[in-house]
PDB file of C-alpha atoms in Angstrom:
ATOM      1  CA  ASP V   1      45.797 -37.857 -26.055  1.00 72.00           C
ATOM      2  CA  GLN V   2      46.767 -37.112 -22.488  1.00 82.00           C
ATOM      3  CA  GLN V   3      48.287 -33.659 -22.213  1.00 92.00           C
ATOM      4  CA  VAL V   4      49.253 -34.025 -18.557  1.00 95.00           C
ATOM      5  CA  LYS V   5      50.934 -37.230 -17.514  1.00 95.00           C
ATOM      6  CA  GLN V   6      51.834 -38.678 -14.177  1.00 96.00           C
ATOM      7  CA  ASN V   7      53.713 -41.810 -15.093  1.00 92.00           C
ATOM      8  CA  SER V   8      54.044 -43.219 -11.592  1.00 95.00           C
ATOM      9  CA  PRO V   9      50.701 -44.493 -10.339  1.00 94.00           C
ATOM     10  CA  SER V  10      52.121 -45.088  -6.868  1.00 96.00           C
ATOM     11  CA  LEU V  11      55.060 -44.154  -4.667  1.00 97.00           C
ATOM     12  CA  SER V  12      56.122 -45.306  -1.195  1.00 98.00           C
ATOM     13  CA  VAL V  13      58.434 -43.212   0.952  1.00 98.00           C
ATOM     14  CA  GLN V  14      59.784 -43.608   4.464  1.00 98.00           C
ATOM     15  CA  GLU V  15      58.545 -41.076   7.006  1.00 98.00           C
ATOM     16  CA  GLY V  16      60.984 -38.188   7.343  1.00 97.00           C
ATOM     17  CA  ARG V  17      62.448 -38.662   3.873  1.00 98.00           C
ATOM     18  CA  ILE V  18      61.770 -36.597   0.770  1.00 98.00           C
ATOM     19  CA  SER V  19      58.846 -37.459  -1.514  1.00 98.00           C
ATOM     20  CA  ILE V  20      59.196 -36.435  -5.137  1.00 98.00           C
ATOM     21  CA  LEU V  21      56.164 -36.594  -7.404  1.00 98.00           C
ATOM     22  CA  ASN V  22      56.612 -35.985 -11.102  1.00 98.00           C
ATOM     23  CA  CYS V  23      54.416 -34.616 -13.837  1.00 98.00           C
ATOM     24  CA  ASP V  24      55.019 -34.104 -17.569  1.00 97.00           C
ATOM     25  CA  TYR V  25      52.972 -32.088 -20.004  1.00 97.00           C
ATOM     26  CA  THR V  26      52.855 -31.819 -23.755  1.00 96.00           C
ATOM     27  CA  ASN V  27      50.914 -28.622 -24.415  1.00 92.00           C
ATOM     28  CA  SER V  28      53.336 -25.704 -24.702  1.00 92.00           C
ATOM     29  CA  MET V  29      50.432 -23.284 -24.145  1.00 89.00           C
ATOM     30  CA  PHE V  30      50.131 -24.339 -20.516  1.00 91.00           C
ATOM     31  CA  ASP V  31      51.431 -21.584 -18.281  1.00 90.00           C
ATOM     32  CA  TYR V  32      49.916 -22.285 -14.891  1.00 91.00           C
ATOM     33  CA  PHE V  33      50.322 -25.484 -12.941  1.00 93.00           C
ATOM     34  CA  LEU V  34      48.715 -26.753  -9.779  1.00 93.00           C
ATOM     35  CA  TRP V  35      49.016 -29.706  -7.445  1.00 96.00           C
ATOM     36  CA  TYR V  36      45.988 -31.124  -5.699  1.00 96.00           C
ATOM     37  CA  LYS V  37      45.850 -33.697  -2.933  1.00 96.00           C
ATOM     38  CA  LYS V  38      42.973 -36.125  -2.504  1.00 94.00           C
ATOM     39  CA  TYR V  39      42.056 -38.295   0.453  1.00 93.00           C
ATOM     40  CA  PRO V  40      39.566 -41.163   0.053  1.00 87.00           C
ATOM     41  CA  ALA V  41      35.912 -40.076   0.127  1.00 82.00           C
ATOM     42  CA  GLU V  42      36.906 -36.408  -0.231  1.00 88.00           C
ATOM     43  CA  GLY V  43      37.293 -34.067  -3.168  1.00 91.00           C
ATOM     44  CA  PRO V  44      40.717 -32.847  -4.279  1.00 93.00           C
ATOM     45  CA  THR V  45      42.137 -29.982  -2.234  1.00 93.00           C
ATOM     46  CA  PHE V  46      44.464 -27.373  -3.636  1.00 91.00           C
ATOM     47  CA  LEU V  47      48.039 -27.698  -2.436  1.00 95.00           C
ATOM     48  CA  ILE V  48      50.376 -25.403  -4.339  1.00 95.00           C
ATOM     49  CA  SER V  49      50.679 -23.743  -7.728  1.00 93.00           C
ATOM     50  CA  ILE V  50      53.306 -22.220  -9.976  1.00 94.00           C
ATOM     51  CA  SER V  51      53.186 -19.809 -12.871  1.00 91.00           C
ATOM     52  CA  SER V  52      55.416 -20.302 -15.879  1.00 92.00           C
ATOM     53  CA  ILE V  53      57.294 -17.095 -15.070  1.00 92.00           C
ATOM     54  CA  LYS V  54      58.810 -18.918 -12.105  1.00 93.00           C
ATOM     55  CA  ASP V  55      60.807 -22.104 -11.818  1.00 95.00           C
ATOM     56  CA  LYS V  56      60.207 -22.709  -8.134  1.00 97.00           C
ATOM     57  CA  ASN V  57      57.530 -22.055  -5.562  1.00 96.00           C
ATOM     58  CA  GLU V  58      57.761 -23.032  -1.939  1.00 97.00           C
ATOM     59  CA  ASP V  59      55.132 -23.325   0.786  1.00 96.00           C
ATOM     60  CA  GLY V  60      56.286 -24.888   4.009  1.00 97.00           C
ATOM     61  CA  ARG V  61      57.197 -28.515   3.406  1.00 97.00           C
ATOM     62  CA  PHE V  62      55.990 -28.363  -0.196  1.00 98.00           C
ATOM     63  CA  THR V  63      58.039 -27.103  -3.121  1.00 98.00           C
ATOM     64  CA  VAL V  64      57.082 -27.228  -6.770  1.00 98.00           C
ATOM     65  CA  PHE V  65      59.759 -27.027  -9.465  1.00 98.00           C
ATOM     66  CA  LEU V  66      59.021 -26.206 -13.088  1.00 97.00           C
ATOM     67  CA  ASN V  67      61.328 -27.027 -15.985  1.00 97.00           C
ATOM     68  CA  LYS V  68      59.712 -25.400 -18.997  1.00 95.00           C
ATOM     69  CA  SER V  69      62.224 -26.623 -21.535  1.00 96.00           C
ATOM     70  CA  ALA V  70      61.596 -30.208 -20.458  1.00 97.00           C
ATOM     71  CA  LYS V  71      57.865 -29.607 -19.920  1.00 97.00           C
ATOM     72  CA  HIS V  72      58.251 -31.176 -16.529  1.00 97.00           C
ATOM     73  CA  LEU V  73      57.252 -30.266 -13.037  1.00 97.00           C
ATOM     74  CA  SER V  74      57.771 -31.942  -9.727  1.00 98.00           C
ATOM     75  CA  LEU V  75      56.417 -31.663  -6.221  1.00 98.00           C
ATOM     76  CA  HIS V  76      58.827 -32.163  -3.340  1.00 98.00           C
ATOM     77  CA  ILE V  77      57.561 -32.895   0.137  1.00 98.00           C
ATOM     78  CA  VAL V  78      60.138 -32.784   2.891  1.00 97.00           C
ATOM     79  CA  PRO V  79      60.069 -34.162   5.471  1.00 98.00           C
ATOM     80  CA  SER V  80      57.314 -36.599   4.532  1.00 98.00           C
ATOM     81  CA  GLN V  81      54.699 -37.288   7.180  1.00 97.00           C
ATOM     82  CA  PRO V  82      52.086 -40.061   7.494  1.00 96.00           C
ATOM     83  CA  GLY V  83      49.319 -37.510   6.883  1.00 96.00           C
ATOM     84  CA  ASP V  84      50.796 -36.884   3.441  1.00 97.00           C
ATOM     85  CA  SER V  85      49.550 -40.298   2.308  1.00 97.00           C
ATOM     86  CA  ALA V  86      47.020 -39.449  -0.409  1.00 97.00           C
ATOM     87  CA  VAL V  87      46.590 -39.283  -4.161  1.00 96.00           C
ATOM     88  CA  TYR V  88      48.318 -36.277  -5.736  1.00 97.00           C
ATOM     89  CA  PHE V  89      47.052 -34.768  -8.978  1.00 96.00           C
ATOM     90  CA  CYS V  90      48.972 -32.459 -11.227  1.00 96.00           C
ATOM     91  CA  ALA V  91      46.888 -29.985 -13.261  1.00 94.00           C
ATOM     92  CA  ALA V  92      47.658 -27.396 -15.906  1.00 92.00           C
ATOM     93  CA  SER V  93      45.920 -24.562 -17.676  1.00 88.00           C
ATOM     94  CA  ALA V  94      46.584 -21.980 -20.355  1.00 84.00           C
ATOM     95  CA  SER V  95      45.785 -18.341 -19.749  1.00 76.00           C
ATOM     96  CA  GLY V  96      45.250 -17.479 -23.370  1.00 56.00           C
ATOM     97  CA  GLY V  97      41.542 -18.240 -23.577  1.00 46.00           C
ATOM     98  CA  ASN V  98      41.529 -21.894 -22.583  1.00 46.00           C
ATOM     99  CA  GLU V  99      39.928 -21.851 -19.169  1.00 59.00           C
ATOM    100  CA  LYS V 100      40.038 -25.573 -18.538  1.00 74.00           C
ATOM    101  CA  LEU V 101      42.127 -27.319 -15.946  1.00 85.00           C
ATOM    102  CA  THR V 102      43.665 -30.435 -17.457  1.00 90.00           C
ATOM    103  CA  PHE V 103      44.469 -33.082 -14.874  1.00 93.00           C
ATOM    104  CA  GLY V 104      46.867 -35.992 -14.742  1.00 95.00           C
ATOM    105  CA  THR V 105      45.779 -39.433 -13.585  1.00 93.00           C
ATOM    106  CA  GLY V 106      47.293 -39.034 -10.132  1.00 95.00           C
ATOM    107  CA  THR V 107      50.018 -40.650  -8.048  1.00 97.00           C
ATOM    108  CA  ARG V 108      49.168 -42.494  -4.852  1.00 96.00           C
ATOM    109  CA  LEU V 109      51.732 -41.571  -2.208  1.00 98.00           C
ATOM    110  CA  THR V 110      52.128 -43.826   0.810  1.00 98.00           C
ATOM    111  CA  ILE V 111      54.295 -42.693   3.697  1.00 98.00           C
ATOM    112  CA  ILE V 112      55.685 -45.598   5.669  1.00 96.00           C
ATOM    113  CA  PRO V 113      56.025 -44.888   9.406  1.00 93.00           C
TER     114      PRO V 113
ATOM    115  CA  GLU E   1      35.599 -28.819   4.714  1.00 67.00           C
ATOM    116  CA  THR E   2      36.250 -26.816   1.543  1.00 74.00           C
ATOM    117  CA  GLY E   3      33.043 -24.761   1.501  1.00 92.00           C
ATOM    118  CA  VAL E   4      31.618 -26.808  -1.369  1.00 96.00           C
ATOM    119  CA  THR E   5      28.963 -29.374  -0.525  1.00 96.00           C
ATOM    120  CA  GLN E   6      27.459 -32.056  -2.730  1.00 97.00           C
ATOM    121  CA  THR E   7      24.396 -34.226  -2.293  1.00 97.00           C
ATOM    122  CA  PRO E   8      23.828 -37.078  -2.421  1.00 96.00           C
ATOM    123  CA  ARG E   9      27.199 -38.589  -1.617  1.00 95.00           C
ATOM    124  CA  HIS E  10      26.212 -41.930  -3.141  1.00 96.00           C
ATOM    125  CA  LEU E  11      23.595 -42.704  -5.766  1.00 96.00           C
ATOM    126  CA  VAL E  12      22.535 -45.929  -7.418  1.00 95.00           C
ATOM    127  CA  MET E  13      20.144 -45.575 -10.327  1.00 92.00           C
ATOM    128  CA  GLY E  14      18.750 -47.667 -13.114  1.00 90.00           C
ATOM    129  CA  MET E  15      19.147 -46.749 -16.739  1.00 89.00           C
ATOM    130  CA  THR E  16      15.562 -45.520 -17.013  1.00 88.00           C
ATOM    131  CA  ASN E  17      15.635 -43.349 -13.885  1.00 88.00           C
ATOM    132  CA  LYS E  18      15.868 -39.584 -13.654  1.00 94.00           C
ATOM    133  CA  LYS E  19      17.889 -38.115 -10.812  1.00 95.00           C
ATOM    134  CA  SER E  20      19.705 -34.895  -9.980  1.00 97.00           C
ATOM    135  CA  LEU E  21      22.993 -34.109  -8.302  1.00 97.00           C
ATOM    136  CA  LYS E  22      23.243 -30.938  -6.268  1.00 98.00           C
ATOM    137  CA  CYS E  23      26.200 -28.732  -5.490  1.00 98.00           C
ATOM    138  CA  GLU E  24      26.327 -25.671  -3.272  1.00 97.00           C
ATOM    139  CA  GLN E  25      29.259 -23.380  -2.589  1.00 96.00           C
ATOM    140  CA  HIS E  26      29.499 -21.025   0.383  1.00 93.00           C
ATOM    141  CA  LEU E  27      32.612 -19.200  -0.776  1.00 93.00           C
ATOM    142  CA  GLY E  28      31.165 -16.335  -2.778  1.00 92.00           C
ATOM    143  CA  HIS E  29      32.740 -17.669  -5.955  1.00 90.00           C
ATOM    144  CA  ASN E  30      31.611 -16.713  -9.448  1.00 87.00           C
ATOM    145  CA  ALA E  31      32.441 -19.867 -11.372  1.00 88.00           C
ATOM    146  CA  MET E  32      31.251 -23.432 -10.871  1.00 91.00           C
ATOM    147  CA  TYR E  33      32.297 -26.642 -12.563  1.00 92.00           C
ATOM    148  CA  TRP E  34      31.224 -30.247 -13.007  1.00 95.00           C
ATOM    149  CA  TYR E  35      33.926 -32.910 -13.394  1.00 95.00           C
ATOM    150  CA  LYS E  36      33.729 -36.642 -13.959  1.00 95.00           C
ATOM    151  CA  GLN E  37      36.330 -38.998 -12.532  1.00 92.00           C
ATOM    152  CA  SER E  38      36.308 -42.547 -13.864  1.00 90.00           C
ATOM    153  CA  ALA E  39      38.588 -45.268 -12.565  1.00 84.00           C
ATOM    154  CA  LYS E  40      42.209 -44.823 -13.659  1.00 79.00           C
ATOM    155  CA  LYS E  41      41.365 -41.796 -15.782  1.00 86.00           C
ATOM    156  CA  PRO E  42      42.102 -38.118 -15.209  1.00 88.00           C
ATOM    157  CA  LEU E  43      39.406 -35.786 -14.000  1.00 90.00           C
ATOM    158  CA  GLU E  44      37.391 -34.746 -17.039  1.00 91.00           C
ATOM    159  CA  LEU E  45      35.817 -31.316 -17.139  1.00 90.00           C
ATOM    160  CA  MET E  46      32.148 -31.533 -18.153  1.00 93.00           C
ATOM    161  CA  PHE E  47      30.631 -28.080 -17.734  1.00 91.00           C
ATOM    162  CA  VAL E  48      31.653 -24.601 -16.634  1.00 88.00           C
ATOM    163  CA  TYR E  49      29.334 -21.859 -15.433  1.00 88.00           C
ATOM    164  CA  ASN E  50      30.489 -18.305 -14.908  1.00 82.00           C
ATOM    165  CA  PHE E  51      28.052 -15.883 -13.302  1.00 77.00           C
ATOM    166  CA  LYS E  52      25.265 -18.436 -13.938  1.00 74.00           C
ATOM    167  CA  GLU E  53      26.037 -18.645 -17.665  1.00 77.00           C
ATOM    168  CA  GLN E  54      27.337 -21.824 -19.206  1.00 77.00           C
ATOM    169  CA  THR E  55      30.670 -21.084 -20.802  1.00 75.00           C
ATOM    170  CA  GLU E  56      31.911 -24.580 -21.506  1.00 74.00           C
ATOM    171  CA  ASN E  57      30.287 -27.826 -22.540  1.00 74.00           C
ATOM    172  CA  ASN E  58      33.039 -30.319 -23.043  1.00 74.00           C
ATOM    173  CA  SER E  59      31.227 -32.526 -25.576  1.00 83.00           C
ATOM    174  CA  VAL E  60      29.076 -34.062 -22.888  1.00 91.00           C
ATOM    175  CA  PRO E  61      26.159 -36.304 -23.978  1.00 92.00           C
ATOM    176  CA  SER E  62      22.719 -34.760 -23.646  1.00 92.00           C
ATOM    177  CA  ARG E  63      21.716 -37.315 -21.020  1.00 94.00           C
ATOM    178  CA  PHE E  64      23.625 -34.998 -18.663  1.00 95.00           C
ATOM    179  CA  SER E  65      21.872 -31.670 -18.260  1.00 94.00           C
ATOM    180  CA  PRO E  66      23.359 -28.947 -16.032  1.00 94.00           C
ATOM    181  CA  GLU E  67      21.459 -26.148 -14.364  1.00 94.00           C
ATOM    182  CA  CYS E  68      22.830 -23.132 -12.533  1.00 94.00           C
ATOM    183  CA  PRO E  69      20.012 -21.065 -10.984  1.00 93.00           C
ATOM    184  CA  ASN E  70      22.432 -18.758  -9.151  1.00 91.00           C
ATOM    185  CA  SER E  71      26.129 -18.392  -8.449  1.00 88.00           C
ATOM    186  CA  SER E  72      25.925 -20.583  -5.347  1.00 94.00           C
ATOM    187  CA  HIS E  73      24.036 -23.577  -6.698  1.00 96.00           C
ATOM    188  CA  LEU E  74      24.718 -26.026  -9.479  1.00 96.00           C
ATOM    189  CA  PHE E  75      22.727 -29.076 -10.492  1.00 97.00           C
ATOM    190  CA  LEU E  76      23.408 -31.979 -12.807  1.00 97.00           C
ATOM    191  CA  HIS E  77      20.238 -33.629 -14.058  1.00 97.00           C
ATOM    192  CA  LEU E  78      20.652 -37.223 -15.143  1.00 96.00           C
ATOM    193  CA  HIS E  79      18.349 -39.282 -17.361  1.00 93.00           C
ATOM    194  CA  THR E  80      18.636 -42.539 -19.291  1.00 93.00           C
ATOM    195  CA  LEU E  81      22.236 -43.037 -18.227  1.00 93.00           C
ATOM    196  CA  GLN E  82      24.436 -45.921 -19.291  1.00 94.00           C
ATOM    197  CA  PRO E  83      26.503 -48.213 -17.053  1.00 93.00           C
ATOM    198  CA  GLU E  84      29.691 -46.559 -18.345  1.00 93.00           C
ATOM    199  CA  ASP E  85      28.467 -43.313 -16.764  1.00 95.00           C
ATOM    200  CA  SER E  86      29.203 -44.826 -13.361  1.00 95.00           C
ATOM    201  CA  ALA E  87      31.878 -42.594 -11.855  1.00 95.00           C
ATOM    202  CA  LEU E  88      32.658 -40.020  -9.212  1.00 95.00           C
ATOM    203  CA  TYR E  89      31.099 -36.671 -10.098  1.00 97.00           C
ATOM    204  CA  LEU E  90      32.856 -33.696  -8.591  1.00 96.00           C
ATOM    205  CA  CYS E  91      31.675 -30.145  -8.326  1.00 96.00           C
ATOM    206  CA  ALA E  92      34.137 -27.276  -7.947  1.00 94.00           C
ATOM    207  CA  SER E  93      34.037 -23.518  -7.675  1.00 92.00           C
ATOM    208  CA  SER E  94      36.510 -20.705  -8.121  1.00 88.00           C
ATOM    209  CA  HIS E  95      36.600 -16.994  -7.582  1.00 83.00           C
ATOM    210  CA  LYS E  96      36.947 -16.186 -11.221  1.00 69.00           C
ATOM    211  CA  ARG E  97      36.653 -18.006 -14.482  1.00 56.00           C
ATOM    212  CA  GLY E  98      39.615 -19.878 -15.710  1.00 51.00           C
ATOM    213  CA  GLY E  99      42.455 -21.999 -14.479  1.00 51.00           C
ATOM    214  CA  LEU E 100      44.499 -19.129 -13.051  1.00 62.00           C
ATOM    215  CA  ASP E 101      42.647 -19.339  -9.796  1.00 70.00           C
ATOM    216  CA  GLU E 102      42.566 -22.500  -7.749  1.00 82.00           C
ATOM    217  CA  GLN E 103      39.360 -24.450  -7.730  1.00 88.00           C
ATOM    218  CA  TYR E 104      37.762 -25.738  -4.563  1.00 91.00           C
ATOM    219  CA  PHE E 105      36.185 -29.158  -4.857  1.00 94.00           C
ATOM    220  CA  GLY E 106      33.275 -30.779  -3.139  1.00 96.00           C
ATOM    221  CA  PRO E 107      33.502 -34.355  -1.834  1.00 95.00           C
ATOM    222  CA  GLY E 108      31.823 -35.779  -4.913  1.00 96.00           C
ATOM    223  CA  THR E 109      28.863 -38.017  -5.640  1.00 97.00           C
ATOM    224  CA  ARG E 110      29.676 -41.666  -6.296  1.00 96.00           C
ATOM    225  CA  LEU E 111      27.224 -42.683  -9.018  1.00 96.00           C
ATOM    226  CA  THR E 112      26.486 -46.276  -9.963  1.00 95.00           C
ATOM    227  CA  VAL E 113      24.271 -46.965 -12.956  1.00 94.00           C
ATOM    228  CA  THR E 114      22.784 -50.450 -13.003  1.00 92.00           C
TER     229      THR E 114
END
């Protein structure tokens, strides 16, 4: 049973437009969420995170929104740039003893010049 | 360059071979992790070490044997693997145990079992 789901395996966005990547989770114990970015032949790199006490966290062009009632989070990238083309993984963890990061299957983002 | 290195980057081995994967982190972190990434599946946590002690074994078959001699080095010893073990094996480290601190990943070892 997948506790973190990224239902869109791929997404194509025009350069300069907004990219929105979505993630849903089922475990209500999750209270910390992260987005990782992965280029081919490299390991995932940390992008941005959000704690469940917040509903938004912003870092430059990247903003993560958390909707706890819907168990949904999204990553917004604006404006999108060609270097943003990568696979994006959503991950979640629970602070109450469960130390594991649970990952989604990833969304491949392609930015079209 | 994330400060986490893995060797080898690619490995092809037969089912009767014994090989080891190596991970080294230069970040002064206390926790190290092994993950498996199979095609079209999420990253699966295999093992967690915190201050050289194994704190998590996520129901991994005994043909995978981890070793953590110190906080900077992590090994994954492989023996009598199966073709379905072919995957990308990723090492990660973090400053402290748990998911409340971002993990830094190495580039991975692409393993093919023939």
